[in-house]
Structures are given as structure tokens and as C-alpha cells.
């Protein structure tokens, strides 16, 4: 393959004292595999109709060819995010892209699209990586956090703080916490298993409620952008009187496996913490501390019993696991923390989805078997065998489905087609997954069989016999010839003509080229011509044309247009009657 790098700088944009410079880096990778694949990179928040790539240049196709081959771009999913100009081959974004809205906080944000070309059918896969820009500041869930700490708490004790959230990712995401200078606390940074950072408040010097019953600290969260963004929250420390026993969780980590089709209000786990103190100092209440926004919408925690239950249906395809911290606090303000990890187990709750490039297709009737008719993809959002699919065609039709690459399939012919027998097929494709309780879905595509000129005209008769009475008027219509063609369109359009014979004069009949009507060109004389025979050719409009011939015979009827003439004896010139000599001895019956 080859790489083409381009740089693009966008002008500054002012408003509210802000100035933002976006650098646009375009990376193209064209791989000479079974199907072309294009890769691009685009910074988020680019303006509408921002340039992404020149598809025609990258694929090596002239822009005129893109228009001629009906090039179009199709994004995966329901929303079309890109626009392809078939006249120039330039790919642009339809609207400004917000990476956080499209991909949430995924490490990478890749949008997939396909460029479809026809004549011949060709699919070009492409992907655009939406790069993050530092357009979000870290935000704490609450502007003020209240910690109740016993005055007898030993130095070195740690207190987890609510994490800030930054919608950006990578270096633009949350990178560091800092604490305003004070005499009692320092800050320690910790990292969870998923790589997210959170802060713990570390007691450096023992508290004295009688000396200072409350402290106010400023906590700052900073991201790694350039320039960096930050957010702040107040940490209010309420110093409590002595409570000499802290709640203790029976486990440090609770690990639970839960099917994604678990009904709402199903028990996930019960967190248990005990405190040997009496009264309110021994009564433990539970609350979430470290939990993501998405997990908070899926689970609820009973503050009295420690039971965690499902609130809405889970979705394995959205999140495969959830992690949350539970704080167990007694009435005196002492607390303990434990971690709950929920692994979501996939079930076959999604049927395969078939995406057709077109609802209709056409193919010439003389196409050889194994000709590609259409291209389509199948996606099942489940995993494992639940997401593994196979395709089949309903009914006994001359088509088959062949897998190509990834989750794409080709609809091919598996036998010769004949438009004169059947001009249209409604092909239903059924996709089925491999789950224990198999799910399936279907889509239909109409395949039109295009006509080719494989049938010649056929006359209704091999010999046409027509009659005409002599002394007819010129251009008299005396009948017609007729031929039919089983093809369609111009291949079935029949024209007629007389076959000229070398050495013979122009015949006295003519045939209309479109209707086949037969005309006598001039008056005929029975005493001169009693019959005419010509050959008529019928040709279709195919390329090359096919033709057939028939014999046309025209018979002339006599009419009484001649008076009798006495040939002998010849009348003398000017005499009223002819004379003849008869001997005197002639008897009766003598031949005069």
C-alpha cells in the first residue's frame, strides 16, 4: 500500500475570549486486497462540509467515472455522517462531528463507511478516525464534597474523593488532581483497573475538633490538553467527636456474574458491613461513591440493607462489565469501602441485521452462472455463537449466497436465466445466528432480468397469398404480413422490408416498414401480369439484428375491361361489312 499525508489548518474562531486552532491530519492507506480499504483521520468539531478526503484521487478513479458509476457513500448505522460529491470525488462531513456524542469515552473513535460503485459493482471500505480535541473541562459531580472525619483518626488514613469526569479521552482526558496547600491533608492519586484516575485525601496531621471543627479545601482536576483545562470542587471536612470503631466490610471485593436479560429489581449482591459500636455509631448505611454515570442508571443501592438491584435491563453490547465502590458509614461518621465488580453475561437477545446496498438489482439474461447480482452485510450485536451468522435464500431460485470478507455476502446466480420464461425474481434472504435459541431475520431484493437479443422475429405464416383486382388505384392496401419477437424493448421492435433481387425490376408492391401493410404501387393489368411473388424480411432492433423471411404472393383478378374483336374475315377499310365468295353449287351446311 501507500501513504498520503496531508495537513490542513483551520482558521481561529473567536467568541467569549476563546481562540481555538484545530489541526487536521489526513492519513490515507490504500490496500490492494480483495476490496479496497481507505483510512482517514479527522479532528472533531470541524465545521459542516469540512474536507475529509478526495476519494477519486485516493482510489485512482477519475471523477467523471464516479458519477458515471453512480458512486455513493453509505455510513454504517442509521445516520449518514458523510457526503460524497460524485462530480469531484471529494468526501465531506455533513455536520460538525462531536466525538464525545458519537463514541462516548472510547479510546478510539472510528466511523466506518462504504463507497458503492456500479457497472461493474465495486465496494470500497473506508474508515475515519475522529480525533479528540480538548473541548471539555473536568467536572465534579458536586461542587461541594462533605467528609465527616473523626478527630481521633490516625495520620496516614485515606479518604476516597468523588472523581471528576472529563468527556475527552487520551491526553485530553483527566490526568491529575491537586489540592490547595493546607496543614492537615495531602492528596494521593490512584488508578483503577480500567485506567481511570481518582484521588484520595491523606491525613497528614491529626485533627482537633476543639481547635478547628471544620476545614475547607479546594480540589482541582486538570486534563492534559494544550492548553490544559481544569475544574474545581470544595471539600468540606467536618471533624467529629470520637467514635472508636469503624465499620468493616465482610469482603474487600464482591465479584458477580449477571445475565444481560436479568429483569428489573433482580438482586445483584448484598454488601455487608458490621460495626460493634452501639446506637447510631453502630448503625451502618450504604452509598455509592465511585460509580460511572452509566452504571448509576442501571443499579440501585438500598442504603439500609446494602442490597444492590438492577433498575433497568442490562445490555452486554453496551457494557460488558461494571465497577462501583460502596461506602459503608456508621452514625458517627466512620466509614469503610468495598468494591463491587459485575460481569455481564451475553444472551442471544439480538436478531441478525441485514443491510442491503439496494432493494433492487438487475442482470442480463445471458449472464453466466456465478455472476454477482448484489452485495449485502449481516451484523449481529451479540458475541460468540450468539453473534455468528449464516445466510440462505428462501425457495428454489437460481441464486445462491456466498460469504466474502468480514460479514459481507454476495448474491450470485447459480444457473442460466431466461427473461422470456421469467423476467423478475423476488429473492428473500434469511440470516440466522448460531445461538442456543436461534434468531433470524429476512430481507427481500427484487432482481430484474434484462433482455438480450436472443430471439429472432417469427412470421405468422410462411406464405402470404393476397388478391387484387386489375385496374386498381395506385398505393392500394390489399392486406398485411405480421411477425412477432419474444424479446422486449427494442429487441422486440420488428420492421419489415422487401428483399431486393438482383437483375429484377422494382416490384409493383411495397410493405410498410412498421405495420407490415402491403400496398400495390400502380394499376395492374391481368392481361399482362397475373401473379407477383416477392420475399419479405422482418428484422428486430437488436444489435446485431436478427431477421426472418416469408414469401408474399399477389394474385391478380380479371375484370371485363376488353370488348370482343372479330379477327376474320377482316373488315375492308371503310366498308360496313366484309364480303366472301360462295360457289353456286354450295349446298346447305357449306362453310362460308
XYZ file of C-alpha atoms in Angstrom:
592
model
C 0.000 0.000 0.000
C 0.989 3.657 0.068
C 0.503 6.504 2.471
C -0.576 10.011 1.595
C -0.265 12.621 4.321
C -1.920 15.958 4.168
C -2.091 18.804 6.597
C -4.822 21.345 6.959
C -5.049 24.236 9.383
C -8.376 25.805 10.227
C -8.614 29.481 10.989
C -9.077 30.681 14.533
C -12.546 31.232 15.864
C -13.152 33.935 18.445
C -16.052 34.179 20.824
C -16.140 34.848 24.550
C -12.404 35.377 24.532
C -11.711 31.884 23.298
C -9.411 31.025 20.485
C -9.216 27.564 19.104
C -6.863 26.220 16.460
C -7.645 22.854 15.012
C -5.016 20.975 13.115
C -6.338 18.487 10.605
C -4.192 15.497 9.730
C -5.321 13.242 6.926
C -3.909 9.763 6.574
C -4.855 7.571 3.667
C -3.965 3.926 3.367
C -4.988 2.091 0.199
C -4.516 -1.665 0.456
C -4.511 -3.764 -2.728
C -6.569 -6.550 -1.123
C -9.770 -8.226 -2.309
C -11.649 -4.983 -1.503
C -10.070 -1.519 -1.298
C -9.824 -0.037 2.208
C -9.306 3.671 2.915
C -8.311 5.109 6.271
C -8.567 8.779 7.212
C -8.206 10.892 10.307
C -10.320 13.921 11.170
C -10.365 16.199 14.196
C -13.732 16.576 15.899
C -15.718 19.835 15.828
C -14.699 20.563 12.226
C -17.242 22.795 10.542
C -20.027 21.471 8.355
C -18.914 20.279 4.883
C -15.299 20.072 6.073
C -12.971 18.231 3.701
C -12.221 14.615 4.626
C -10.601 13.147 1.527
C -10.525 13.051 -2.242
C -11.901 9.558 -2.871
C -11.387 9.745 -6.635
C -7.699 10.597 -6.211
C -7.073 8.040 -3.480
C -8.744 5.183 -5.338
C -7.314 6.166 -8.697
C -10.640 6.748 -10.428
C -11.453 9.817 -12.496
C -14.244 11.995 -11.015
C -16.257 11.521 -14.212
C -16.129 7.776 -13.640
C -17.530 8.215 -10.110
C -20.590 9.980 -11.493
C -20.980 7.529 -14.362
C -20.771 4.573 -11.980
C -23.321 6.135 -9.604
C -20.871 6.369 -6.728
C -22.443 6.882 -3.338
C -21.280 6.683 0.242
C -23.071 4.645 2.916
C -22.266 5.006 6.617
C -22.696 2.080 8.987
C -25.711 2.583 11.245
C -28.854 4.632 10.694
C -27.231 8.123 10.455
C -25.376 9.235 7.354
C -22.414 11.307 8.541
C -20.561 11.833 5.255
C -21.378 13.230 1.839
C -19.659 12.282 -1.442
C -19.640 14.721 -4.335
C -19.701 12.433 -7.416
C -18.590 15.276 -9.672
C -15.340 15.964 -7.805
C -14.851 12.778 -5.756
C -14.489 14.844 -2.546
C -15.739 13.312 0.719
C -17.001 15.819 3.316
C -18.767 15.684 6.673
C -22.487 16.501 6.590
C -22.442 18.106 10.031
C -19.840 19.007 12.625
C -18.798 15.815 14.455
C -18.820 15.646 18.247
C -16.542 12.775 19.245
C -17.987 12.565 22.761
C -21.528 12.291 21.428
C -20.599 9.642 18.855
C -18.187 7.419 20.775
C -18.551 8.493 24.419
C -15.180 7.866 26.088
C -13.837 5.094 23.870
C -10.077 5.203 23.393
C -10.567 5.250 19.656
C -13.491 6.642 17.685
C -13.702 5.165 14.227
C -16.575 5.736 11.799
C -16.961 3.183 9.034
C -18.386 3.838 5.609
C -18.546 2.214 2.213
C -18.323 3.692 -1.248
C -20.512 1.751 -3.684
C -19.880 1.900 -7.428
C -21.869 0.233 -10.181
C -21.069 -1.074 -13.666
C -19.142 -3.069 -12.539
C -20.291 -3.482 -8.939
C -17.479 -2.476 -6.579
C -17.299 -1.885 -2.842
C -14.647 0.288 -1.247
C -14.463 0.182 2.529
C -13.322 3.186 4.436
C -12.936 4.386 7.972
C -12.469 7.815 9.513
C -10.842 8.160 12.908
C -12.351 11.116 14.761
C -9.524 12.605 16.802
C -10.280 14.177 20.128
C -9.696 17.873 20.760
C -9.631 19.331 24.226
C -13.103 20.881 24.203
C -14.321 19.646 27.599
C -13.161 20.553 31.092
C -13.117 18.127 34.020
C -16.359 18.381 36.003
C -17.041 17.079 39.511
C -20.468 15.532 40.169
C -20.989 18.000 43.021
C -19.482 21.409 43.620
C -19.010 20.542 47.270
C -17.963 17.266 48.902
C -18.558 16.809 52.638
C -16.336 14.432 54.616
C -17.024 13.708 58.245
C -13.766 12.634 59.896
C -13.343 11.605 63.483
C -10.903 13.691 65.392
C -9.105 10.551 66.610
C -8.403 9.391 63.051
C -4.751 8.401 62.731
C -2.445 10.236 60.333
C -1.991 8.281 57.119
C -5.699 7.471 56.856
C -7.074 7.771 53.350
C -10.453 9.042 52.195
C -11.566 8.440 48.546
C -12.969 11.536 46.869
C -15.610 11.718 44.171
C -13.937 11.589 40.782
C -14.223 14.328 38.246
C -15.401 13.404 34.756
C -13.836 14.647 31.545
C -15.673 13.778 28.317
C -12.400 13.943 26.369
C -10.073 10.943 26.049
C -6.339 10.221 25.930
C -4.067 13.068 26.854
C -7.045 15.457 26.652
C -8.813 13.474 29.377
C -8.443 13.753 33.124
C -4.767 13.487 34.073
C -4.173 14.907 37.525
C -5.669 16.120 40.790
C -4.188 18.775 43.033
C -5.091 20.109 46.451
C -4.704 23.640 47.718
C -1.988 23.973 50.333
C -3.114 23.212 53.921
C -1.633 21.924 57.161
C -3.651 18.720 57.599
C -4.143 16.890 54.288
C -2.271 15.819 51.200
C -3.521 14.182 48.032
C -2.694 10.709 46.669
C -3.515 9.664 43.100
C -4.768 6.134 42.447
C -5.583 4.311 39.228
C -8.410 1.826 38.791
C -8.159 -1.320 36.682
C -9.780 0.464 33.747
C -7.064 3.157 33.825
C -9.247 5.903 35.336
C -7.535 8.100 37.934
C -9.091 9.054 41.258
C -7.890 10.945 44.280
C -7.658 10.010 47.922
C -7.338 12.517 50.722
C -4.487 11.545 53.073
C -4.485 12.792 56.644
C -1.023 14.125 57.433
C -1.637 15.775 60.847
C -4.186 14.685 63.437
C -7.342 16.773 63.721
C -8.561 18.569 66.817
C -12.269 19.375 66.795
C -11.922 21.779 69.713
C -9.278 23.729 67.846
C -10.825 23.644 64.340
C -14.207 21.938 63.909
C -14.317 22.346 60.110
C -11.854 22.731 57.238
C -12.484 23.837 53.644
C -10.133 22.587 50.938
C -10.021 23.337 47.222
C -9.659 20.279 44.980
C -8.653 20.809 41.339
C -8.852 18.294 38.486
C -6.696 19.013 35.406
C -6.628 17.401 31.980
C -3.619 17.002 29.669
C -4.735 19.244 26.821
C -2.742 22.113 25.418
C -3.641 24.462 26.937
C -4.969 22.335 29.828
C -8.493 22.693 31.195
C -9.468 22.297 34.835
C -12.413 22.044 37.175
C -12.664 22.584 40.926
C -14.754 21.425 43.872
C -14.831 22.368 47.537
C -14.009 19.645 50.051
C -15.580 20.452 53.411
C -14.121 18.478 56.297
C -16.416 18.150 59.305
C -14.450 16.994 62.362
C -16.449 14.592 64.568
C -16.139 13.585 68.116
C -14.565 10.183 68.833
C -16.188 7.012 67.575
C -13.733 4.258 68.294
C -14.995 1.543 65.893
C -15.098 1.751 62.141
C -17.492 -0.360 60.004
C -15.799 -3.413 58.457
C -16.945 -4.951 55.151
C -17.062 -8.736 55.094
C -15.335 -8.633 51.699
C -12.980 -6.203 50.101
C -14.155 -7.079 46.568
C -17.522 -8.541 45.513
C -17.436 -10.280 42.110
C -20.774 -11.076 40.433
C -21.797 -12.593 37.071
C -25.168 -11.384 35.817
C -27.073 -12.287 32.634
C -27.950 -9.291 30.489
C -31.625 -10.333 30.367
C -31.981 -10.116 34.146
C -35.323 -8.456 34.971
C -35.524 -5.132 36.811
C -35.344 -5.383 40.623
C -33.335 -8.611 40.465
C -30.856 -8.834 43.348
C -27.258 -8.456 42.223
C -25.416 -8.720 45.542
C -25.818 -7.743 49.178
C -22.947 -5.768 50.649
C -22.474 -6.416 54.367
C -20.512 -4.261 56.809
C -20.554 -4.559 60.611
C -19.797 -2.070 63.388
C -19.603 -3.260 67.024
C -20.489 0.182 68.379
C -23.913 0.767 69.832
C -26.659 3.181 68.926
C -26.221 5.409 65.939
C -22.454 4.787 65.947
C -23.148 1.114 65.206
C -25.866 1.594 62.573
C -24.341 1.192 59.087
C -25.705 2.874 55.997
C -24.533 2.278 52.443
C -23.963 4.592 49.481
C -22.225 4.544 46.098
C -19.041 6.625 45.888
C -17.037 5.594 42.831
C -19.551 4.752 40.077
C -19.852 5.841 36.455
C -22.839 7.720 35.144
C -23.941 4.762 33.015
C -23.698 2.274 35.897
C -25.610 4.590 38.215
C -28.571 4.435 35.815
C -28.534 0.608 35.843
C -28.164 -0.216 39.541
C -29.665 0.983 42.805
C -28.354 0.510 46.337
C -30.596 0.154 49.368
C -28.930 2.419 51.981
C -30.250 0.340 54.895
C -29.764 -3.277 53.709
C -26.812 -2.908 51.325
C -28.735 -4.732 48.579
C -27.782 -3.787 45.030
C -30.525 -4.430 42.461
C -30.977 -3.964 38.724
C -33.177 -0.982 37.836
C -33.464 -1.420 34.053
C -32.497 -4.069 31.523
C -28.754 -4.531 31.034
C -27.165 -4.696 27.596
C -23.992 -6.731 27.091
C -23.409 -4.957 23.783
C -23.314 -1.566 25.543
C -21.130 -2.514 28.533
C -19.587 -5.895 29.339
C -18.752 -5.052 32.969
C -19.487 -2.523 35.698
C -17.363 -1.476 38.669
C -18.552 0.538 41.639
C -17.331 1.489 45.111
C -19.681 1.196 48.098
C -19.196 3.297 51.189
C -20.412 1.810 54.490
C -20.793 4.554 57.109
C -21.871 4.386 60.729
C -23.810 7.063 62.588
C -20.633 8.547 63.985
C -19.213 9.344 60.545
C -16.745 6.479 60.263
C -16.774 4.557 57.049
C -15.306 1.639 55.147
C -15.191 0.990 51.424
C -15.558 -2.133 49.300
C -15.580 -2.734 45.580
C -18.344 -4.450 43.563
C -17.462 -5.833 40.120
C -20.361 -7.010 37.923
C -19.594 -9.057 34.806
C -22.470 -9.010 32.292
C -23.078 -12.374 30.599
C -24.231 -12.267 26.984
C -27.511 -13.920 25.953
C -28.903 -14.244 22.453
C -31.196 -11.227 22.565
C -30.376 -9.694 19.186
C -31.502 -10.978 15.802
C -29.126 -10.609 12.830
C -29.482 -7.373 10.885
C -29.240 -7.474 7.085
C -28.068 -4.301 5.327
C -28.738 -4.349 1.578
C -26.874 -1.960 -0.692
C -30.070 -1.698 -2.763
C -33.630 -3.028 -2.646
C -33.459 -3.930 -6.347
C -30.907 -5.210 -8.833
C -30.763 -6.143 -12.489
C -28.825 -8.694 -14.505
C -28.676 -9.605 -18.197
C -30.348 -12.881 -19.083
C -27.198 -14.141 -20.815
C -25.038 -13.603 -17.683
C -23.031 -16.753 -16.899
C -23.630 -18.663 -13.654
C -21.816 -17.278 -10.551
C -22.392 -13.685 -11.675
C -22.621 -11.236 -8.737
C -26.080 -9.650 -8.514
C -25.916 -7.746 -5.205
C -23.747 -7.188 -2.135
C -25.064 -7.090 1.436
C -23.802 -7.298 5.008
C -25.070 -9.067 8.119
C -24.467 -7.861 11.688
C -25.425 -9.474 14.972
C -24.625 -7.398 18.058
C -24.323 -10.486 20.277
C -20.987 -12.213 20.899
C -19.632 -15.741 20.422
C -22.003 -18.198 18.767
C -24.853 -15.791 19.537
C -23.274 -13.325 17.104
C -22.158 -15.877 14.496
C -24.482 -15.879 11.468
C -25.256 -17.800 8.310
C -27.379 -16.825 5.295
C -29.722 -18.718 2.985
C -32.254 -17.997 0.235
C -35.916 -18.938 0.585
C -37.407 -21.097 -2.183
C -35.995 -22.857 -5.243
C -34.483 -19.937 -7.129
C -31.467 -19.776 -9.469
C -29.468 -17.761 -6.914
C -27.046 -18.526 -4.081
C -25.372 -16.624 -1.230
C -21.577 -16.605 -0.955
C -19.617 -15.122 2.015
C -16.828 -12.722 1.010
C -14.933 -10.809 3.708
C -15.777 -9.788 7.255
C -19.571 -10.007 7.485
C -20.271 -9.339 3.792
C -22.032 -11.675 1.387
C -22.586 -11.761 -2.368
C -25.839 -12.745 -4.061
C -24.852 -14.737 -7.169
C -26.637 -16.612 -9.934
C -26.182 -20.382 -9.930
C -27.921 -21.177 -13.232
C -28.639 -19.633 -16.631
C -31.529 -17.122 -16.733
C -34.189 -16.673 -19.414
C -36.132 -13.429 -19.369
C -38.765 -14.858 -21.716
C -39.534 -17.519 -19.074
C -39.312 -15.197 -16.021
C -38.498 -11.515 -16.058
C -38.394 -10.831 -12.300
C -37.422 -12.618 -9.084
C -38.286 -11.593 -5.532
C -35.366 -13.054 -3.589
C -35.797 -13.337 0.207
C -32.527 -13.607 2.152
C -32.725 -15.068 5.654
C -29.895 -14.569 8.183
C -29.801 -16.874 11.246
C -27.443 -16.805 14.224
C -25.897 -19.825 15.971
C -27.328 -19.178 19.423
C -28.972 -21.894 21.505
C -32.339 -20.310 20.745
C -31.594 -19.247 17.193
C -32.813 -15.883 15.974
C -33.279 -14.889 12.367
C -34.373 -12.011 10.169
C -35.059 -11.599 6.470
C -34.809 -9.027 3.719
C -36.126 -9.123 0.152
C -34.455 -7.859 -3.011
C -36.144 -7.648 -6.420
C -33.914 -8.908 -9.258
C -34.915 -7.718 -12.740
C -33.724 -9.870 -15.662
C -32.603 -7.611 -18.517
C -33.424 -8.682 -22.058
C -30.773 -9.579 -24.616
C -31.487 -10.140 -28.299
C -31.602 -13.931 -28.283
C -34.869 -14.389 -30.197
C -35.421 -13.575 -33.864
C -38.742 -12.445 -35.378
C -41.188 -15.184 -36.483
C -43.799 -14.702 -39.235
C -47.286 -15.964 -38.523
C -47.219 -17.669 -41.976
C -44.500 -18.912 -44.274
C -46.568 -17.938 -47.356
C -48.950 -14.982 -47.583
C -51.402 -15.005 -50.543
C -53.206 -11.750 -51.275
C -55.653 -10.839 -54.112
C -56.059 -7.646 -56.119
C -58.428 -6.822 -58.957
C -56.802 -5.429 -62.088
C -57.032 -1.764 -62.894
C -56.637 -0.977 -59.194
C -55.896 2.510 -57.918
C -52.243 3.322 -57.056
C -50.989 2.581 -53.481
C -53.984 0.347 -52.765
C -53.709 -1.551 -49.437
C -54.506 -5.207 -50.096
C -53.550 -6.825 -46.741
C -50.620 -7.214 -44.378
C -47.914 -9.531 -43.123
C -47.129 -9.995 -39.430
C -44.151 -11.208 -37.374
C -43.603 -11.342 -33.582
C -40.444 -11.315 -31.418
C -40.323 -12.878 -27.906
C -37.729 -10.337 -26.699
C -38.562 -6.995 -25.061
C -37.979 -3.331 -25.815
C -36.033 -2.502 -28.932
C -35.037 -6.147 -29.279
C -38.708 -6.918 -29.920
C -39.403 -3.981 -32.269
C -39.964 -5.526 -35.732
C -39.513 -3.709 -39.053
C -40.432 -5.038 -42.483
C -38.783 -4.671 -45.899
C -38.834 -6.366 -49.307
C -35.792 -8.386 -50.272
C -34.362 -6.935 -53.479
C -33.445 -9.498 -56.076
C -30.534 -8.715 -58.363
C -31.353 -8.295 -62.020
C -35.057 -7.697 -61.399
C -37.033 -4.511 -61.662
C -38.597 -2.751 -58.703
C -41.651 -4.872 -57.737
C -45.148 -3.460 -58.089
C -45.859 -4.000 -54.370
C -44.440 -2.425 -51.200
C -44.559 -3.240 -47.459
C -44.938 -0.648 -44.692
C -41.782 -0.885 -42.507
C -43.616 -0.679 -39.174
C -47.111 -2.102 -39.685
C -46.392 -4.742 -42.346
C -49.262 -3.416 -44.533
C -48.959 -4.498 -48.195
C -49.668 -1.943 -50.933
C -49.926 -2.225 -54.766
C -47.847 0.637 -56.103
C -49.518 1.078 -59.585
C -52.517 -0.253 -61.512
C -52.073 -3.850 -62.659
C -53.323 -5.438 -65.921
C -54.467 -9.018 -65.671
C -53.717 -9.484 -69.353
C -50.052 -8.562 -68.676
C -49.356 -9.814 -65.077
C -51.463 -12.475 -63.420
C -49.297 -13.045 -60.262
C -46.428 -11.445 -58.327
C -44.073 -13.122 -55.817
C -41.690 -11.223 -53.510
C -39.730 -12.101 -50.344
C -40.463 -10.061 -47.179
C -37.845 -9.761 -44.425
C -38.751 -8.978 -40.759
C -35.819 -7.688 -38.620
C -35.725 -6.744 -34.901
C -33.992 -3.750 -33.316
C -31.230 -5.689 -31.567
C -27.520 -5.229 -32.091
C -26.778 -7.128 -34.230
C -30.345 -7.515 -35.507
C -31.971 -10.903 -36.061
C -34.334 -11.480 -39.001
C -36.718 -13.928 -40.719
C -38.231 -14.168 -44.235
C -41.600 -15.086 -45.702
C -42.943 -15.390 -49.267
C -45.615 -12.900 -50.390
C -47.729 -13.938 -53.410
C -50.110 -11.386 -55.034
C -52.735 -12.837 -57.439
C -54.497 -10.527 -59.982
C -58.241 -10.960 -60.609
C -59.577 -10.362 -64.154
C -62.387 -7.934 -64.862
C -64.384 -7.368 -68.069
C -62.383 -4.493 -69.468
C -61.958 -5.769 -73.118
C -64.710 -5.954 -75.938
C -64.729 -8.972 -78.379
C -62.810 -8.431 -81.633
C -63.612 -10.241 -84.978
C -60.299 -11.444 -86.263
C -61.559 -12.972 -89.633
C -62.691 -12.021 -92.056
C -61.004 -8.701 -91.761
C -63.225 -5.778 -92.445
C -62.320 -3.783 -95.540
C -61.200 -0.341 -94.983
C -64.255 1.926 -94.882
C -66.726 -0.943 -95.654
C -69.598 -1.707 -93.382
C -69.232 -5.450 -93.805
C -66.788 -7.932 -95.187
C -67.514 -9.860 -98.424
C -66.978 -13.549 -99.115
C -67.497 -15.612 -102.341
C -69.796 -18.663 -102.247
C -69.994 -21.183 -105.199
C -73.351 -21.567 -106.827
C -73.355 -25.235 -106.144
C -72.950 -24.751 -102.443
C -75.461 -26.785 -100.518
C -76.889 -26.198 -97.089
C -74.225 -26.526 -94.407
C -71.437 -25.311 -96.680
C -68.729 -23.483 -94.659
C -68.754 -19.932 -95.847
